[in-house]
PDB file of C-alpha atoms in Angstrom:
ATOM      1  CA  UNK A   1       1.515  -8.924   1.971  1.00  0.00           C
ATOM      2  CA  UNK A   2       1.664  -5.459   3.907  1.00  0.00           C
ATOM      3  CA  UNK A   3      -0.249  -2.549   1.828  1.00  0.00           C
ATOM      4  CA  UNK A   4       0.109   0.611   2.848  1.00  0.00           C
ATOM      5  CA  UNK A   5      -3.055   2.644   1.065  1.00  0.00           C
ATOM      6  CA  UNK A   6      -3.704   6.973   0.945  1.00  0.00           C
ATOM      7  CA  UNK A   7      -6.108   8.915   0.603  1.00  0.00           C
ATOM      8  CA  UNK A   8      -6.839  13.023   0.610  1.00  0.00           C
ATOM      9  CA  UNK A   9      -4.498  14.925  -1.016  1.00  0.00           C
ATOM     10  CA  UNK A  10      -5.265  17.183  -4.107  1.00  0.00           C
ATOM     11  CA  UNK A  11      -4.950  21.328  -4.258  1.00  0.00           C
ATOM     12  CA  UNK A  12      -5.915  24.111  -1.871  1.00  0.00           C
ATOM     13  CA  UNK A  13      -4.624  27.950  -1.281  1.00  0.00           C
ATOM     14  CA  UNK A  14      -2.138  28.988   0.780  1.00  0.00           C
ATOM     15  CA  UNK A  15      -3.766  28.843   4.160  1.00  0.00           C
ATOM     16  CA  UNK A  16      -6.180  25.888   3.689  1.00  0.00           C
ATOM     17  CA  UNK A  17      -6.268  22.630   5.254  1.00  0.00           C
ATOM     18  CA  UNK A  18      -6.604  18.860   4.052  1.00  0.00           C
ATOM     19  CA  UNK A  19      -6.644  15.602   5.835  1.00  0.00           C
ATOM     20  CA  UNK A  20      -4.554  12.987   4.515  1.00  0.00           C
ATOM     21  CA  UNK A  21      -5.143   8.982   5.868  1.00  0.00           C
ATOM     22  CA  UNK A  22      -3.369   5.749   5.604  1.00  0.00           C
ATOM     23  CA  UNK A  23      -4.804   2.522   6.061  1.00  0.00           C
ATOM     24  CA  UNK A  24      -2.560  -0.625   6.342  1.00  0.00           C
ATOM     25  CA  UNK A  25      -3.919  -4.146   5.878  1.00  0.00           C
ATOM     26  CA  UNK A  26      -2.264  -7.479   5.628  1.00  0.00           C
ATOM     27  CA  UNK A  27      -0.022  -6.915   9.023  1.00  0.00           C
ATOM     28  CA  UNK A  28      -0.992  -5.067  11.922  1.00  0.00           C
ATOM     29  CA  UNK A  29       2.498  -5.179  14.215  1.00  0.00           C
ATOM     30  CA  UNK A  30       4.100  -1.933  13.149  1.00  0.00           C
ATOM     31  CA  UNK A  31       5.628  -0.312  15.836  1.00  0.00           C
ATOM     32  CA  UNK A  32       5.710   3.634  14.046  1.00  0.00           C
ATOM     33  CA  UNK A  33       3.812   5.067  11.433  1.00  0.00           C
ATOM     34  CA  UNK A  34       5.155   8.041   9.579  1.00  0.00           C
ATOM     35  CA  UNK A  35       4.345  10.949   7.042  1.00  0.00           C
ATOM     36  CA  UNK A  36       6.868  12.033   4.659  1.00  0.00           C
ATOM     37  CA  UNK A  37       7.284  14.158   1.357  1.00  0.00           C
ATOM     38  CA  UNK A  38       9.289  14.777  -1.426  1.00  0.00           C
ATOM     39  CA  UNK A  39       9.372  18.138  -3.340  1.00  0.00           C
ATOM     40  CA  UNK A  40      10.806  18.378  -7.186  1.00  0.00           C
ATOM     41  CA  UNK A  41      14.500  17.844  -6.769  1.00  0.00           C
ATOM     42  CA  UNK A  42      14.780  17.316  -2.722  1.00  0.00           C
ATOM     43  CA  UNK A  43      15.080  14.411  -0.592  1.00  0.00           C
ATOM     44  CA  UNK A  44      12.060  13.047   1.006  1.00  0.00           C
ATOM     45  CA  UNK A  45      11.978  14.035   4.298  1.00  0.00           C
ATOM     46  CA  UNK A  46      10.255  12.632   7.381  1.00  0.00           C
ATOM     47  CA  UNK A  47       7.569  15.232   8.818  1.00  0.00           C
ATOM     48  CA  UNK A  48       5.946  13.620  11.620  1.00  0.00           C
ATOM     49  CA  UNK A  49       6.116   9.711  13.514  1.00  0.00           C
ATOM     50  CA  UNK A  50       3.591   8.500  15.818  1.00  0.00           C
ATOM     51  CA  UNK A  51       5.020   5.462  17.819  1.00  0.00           C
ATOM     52  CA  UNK A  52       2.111   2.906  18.074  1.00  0.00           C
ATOM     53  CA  UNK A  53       2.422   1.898  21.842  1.00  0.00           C
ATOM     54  CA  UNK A  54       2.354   4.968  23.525  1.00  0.00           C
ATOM     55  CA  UNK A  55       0.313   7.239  20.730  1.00  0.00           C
ATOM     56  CA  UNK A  56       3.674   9.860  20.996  1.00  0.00           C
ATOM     57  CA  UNK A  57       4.334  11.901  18.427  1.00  0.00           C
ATOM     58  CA  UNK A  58       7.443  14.024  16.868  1.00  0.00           C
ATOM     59  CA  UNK A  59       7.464  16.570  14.133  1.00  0.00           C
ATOM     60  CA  UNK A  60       9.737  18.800  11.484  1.00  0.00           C
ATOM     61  CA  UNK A  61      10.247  22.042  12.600  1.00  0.00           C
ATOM     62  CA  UNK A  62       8.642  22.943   9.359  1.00  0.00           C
ATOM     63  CA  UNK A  63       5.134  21.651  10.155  1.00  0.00           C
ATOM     64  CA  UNK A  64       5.338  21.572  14.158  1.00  0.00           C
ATOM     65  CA  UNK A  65       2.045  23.398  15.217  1.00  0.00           C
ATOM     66  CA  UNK A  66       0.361  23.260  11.203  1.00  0.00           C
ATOM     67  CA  UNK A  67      -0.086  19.366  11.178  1.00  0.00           C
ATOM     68  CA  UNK A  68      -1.063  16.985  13.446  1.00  0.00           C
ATOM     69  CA  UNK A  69      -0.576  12.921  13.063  1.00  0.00           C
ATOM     70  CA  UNK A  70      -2.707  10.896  14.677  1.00  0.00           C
ATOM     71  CA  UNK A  71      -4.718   7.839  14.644  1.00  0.00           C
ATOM     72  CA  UNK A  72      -8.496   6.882  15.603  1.00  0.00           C
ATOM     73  CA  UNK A  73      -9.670   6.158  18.691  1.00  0.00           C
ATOM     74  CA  UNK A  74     -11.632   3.337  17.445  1.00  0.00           C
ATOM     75  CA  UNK A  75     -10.844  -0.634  17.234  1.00  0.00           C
ATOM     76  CA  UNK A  76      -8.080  -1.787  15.393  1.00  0.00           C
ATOM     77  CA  UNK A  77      -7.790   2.175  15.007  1.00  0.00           C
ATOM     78  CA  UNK A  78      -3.378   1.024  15.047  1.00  0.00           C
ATOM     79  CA  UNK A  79      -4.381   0.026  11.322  1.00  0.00           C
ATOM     80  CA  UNK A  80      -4.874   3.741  10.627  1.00  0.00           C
ATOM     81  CA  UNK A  81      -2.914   6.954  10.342  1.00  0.00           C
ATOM     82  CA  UNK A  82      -4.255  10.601   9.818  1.00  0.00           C
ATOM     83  CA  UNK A  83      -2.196  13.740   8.835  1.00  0.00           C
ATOM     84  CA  UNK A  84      -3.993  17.187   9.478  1.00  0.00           C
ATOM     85  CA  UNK A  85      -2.591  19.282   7.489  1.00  0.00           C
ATOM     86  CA  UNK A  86      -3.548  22.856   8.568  1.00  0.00           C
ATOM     87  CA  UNK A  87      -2.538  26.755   7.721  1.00  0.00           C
ATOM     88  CA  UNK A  88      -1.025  25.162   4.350  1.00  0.00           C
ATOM     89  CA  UNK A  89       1.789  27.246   2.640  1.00  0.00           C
ATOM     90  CA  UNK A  90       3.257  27.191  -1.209  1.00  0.00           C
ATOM     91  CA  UNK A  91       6.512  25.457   0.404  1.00  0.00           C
ATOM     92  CA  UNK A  92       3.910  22.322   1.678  1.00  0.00           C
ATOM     93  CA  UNK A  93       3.917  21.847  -2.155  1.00  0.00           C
ATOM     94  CA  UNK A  94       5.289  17.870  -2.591  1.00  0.00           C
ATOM     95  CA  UNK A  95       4.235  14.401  -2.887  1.00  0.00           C
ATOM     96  CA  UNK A  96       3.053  12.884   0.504  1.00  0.00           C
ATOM     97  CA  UNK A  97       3.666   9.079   1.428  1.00  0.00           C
ATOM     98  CA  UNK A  98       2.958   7.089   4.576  1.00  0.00           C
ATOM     99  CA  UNK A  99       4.963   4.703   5.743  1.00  0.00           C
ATOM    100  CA  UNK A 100       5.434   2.052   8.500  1.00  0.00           C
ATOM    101  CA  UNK A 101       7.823   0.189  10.609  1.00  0.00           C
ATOM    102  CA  UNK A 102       8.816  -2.861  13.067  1.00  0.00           C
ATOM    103  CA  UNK A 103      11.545  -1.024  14.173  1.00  0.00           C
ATOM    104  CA  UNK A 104      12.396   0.458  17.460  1.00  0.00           C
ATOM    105  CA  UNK A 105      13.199   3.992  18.637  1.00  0.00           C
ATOM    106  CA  UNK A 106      10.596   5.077  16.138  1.00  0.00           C
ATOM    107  CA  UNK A 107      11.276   9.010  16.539  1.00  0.00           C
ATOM    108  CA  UNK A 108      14.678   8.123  15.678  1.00  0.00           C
ATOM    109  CA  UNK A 109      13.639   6.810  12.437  1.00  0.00           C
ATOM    110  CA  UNK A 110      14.999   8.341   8.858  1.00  0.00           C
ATOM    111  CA  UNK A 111      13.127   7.437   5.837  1.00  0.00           C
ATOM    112  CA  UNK A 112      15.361   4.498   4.744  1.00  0.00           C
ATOM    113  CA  UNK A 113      14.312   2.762   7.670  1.00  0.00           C
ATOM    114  CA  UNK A 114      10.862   2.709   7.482  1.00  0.00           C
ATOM    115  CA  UNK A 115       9.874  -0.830   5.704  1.00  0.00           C
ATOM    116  CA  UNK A 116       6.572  -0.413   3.845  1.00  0.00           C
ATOM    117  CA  UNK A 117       5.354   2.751   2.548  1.00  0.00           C
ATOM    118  CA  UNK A 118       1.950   4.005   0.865  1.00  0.00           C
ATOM    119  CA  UNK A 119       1.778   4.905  -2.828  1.00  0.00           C
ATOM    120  CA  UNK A 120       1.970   8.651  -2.677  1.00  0.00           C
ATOM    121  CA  UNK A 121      -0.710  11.805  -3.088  1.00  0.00           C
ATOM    122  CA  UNK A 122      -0.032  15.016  -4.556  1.00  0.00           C
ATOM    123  CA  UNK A 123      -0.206  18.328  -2.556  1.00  0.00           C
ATOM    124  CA  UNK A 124      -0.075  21.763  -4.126  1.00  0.00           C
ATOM    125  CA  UNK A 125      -0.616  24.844  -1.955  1.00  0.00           C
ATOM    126  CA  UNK A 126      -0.932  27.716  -4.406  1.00  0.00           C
ATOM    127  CA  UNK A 127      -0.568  31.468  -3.367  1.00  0.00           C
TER     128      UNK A 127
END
């Protein structure tokens, strides 16, 4: 059974940073990785992909050059995804999930496609 598990998250002021990671266990052929969030009364929306092969990356134009997705360098370091979250505004305010996929053309990707998904962290950015 795949399991998707976060952790980071909380509260910070406008202009902080946090660090949010994903570790999956139980199957380790996921071909993409992704970060997504869901404000009060919005979609969830996809905010950054990192396809596993070739460590690429792709990004919302609302967090392009604030967050960063990545994964350690380390063994079995395709098990793991990070999320920097940096320069954090009030509209970064949502619930964050990870989630992961088998399927191709990973930057591609919209949220229904991605299979197995973490169990969501808070973040609030307060002014």
């Amino acid at each position: 059974q795949v399991q998707l598990v976060m952790s980071g998250g909380g509260s910070v002021e406008a202009g902080g940073s946090l660090r949010l990671s994903c570790v999956a266990s139980g199957y380790t052929g996921h071909y993409c990785s992704g970060w997504f969030r869901q404000a009060p009364g919005k979609e969830r929306e996809v905010i950054a992909r990192i396809f596993t092969a070739s460590g690429s990356t792709s990004y919302a134009e609302s967090v392009k050059g604030r967050f960063t997705i990545s994964r350690p360098n380390v063994p079995n370091g395709k098990n793991t995804v990070y999320l920097q979250m940096n320069s954090l505004e009030p509209e970064d305010t949502a619930m964050y999930y990870c989630a992961a996929t088998s399927k191709p053309y990973c930057h591609t990707l919209s949220a229904q496609e991605f299979d197995n998904w973490g169990q969501g962290t808070q973040v609030t950015v307060s002014s």
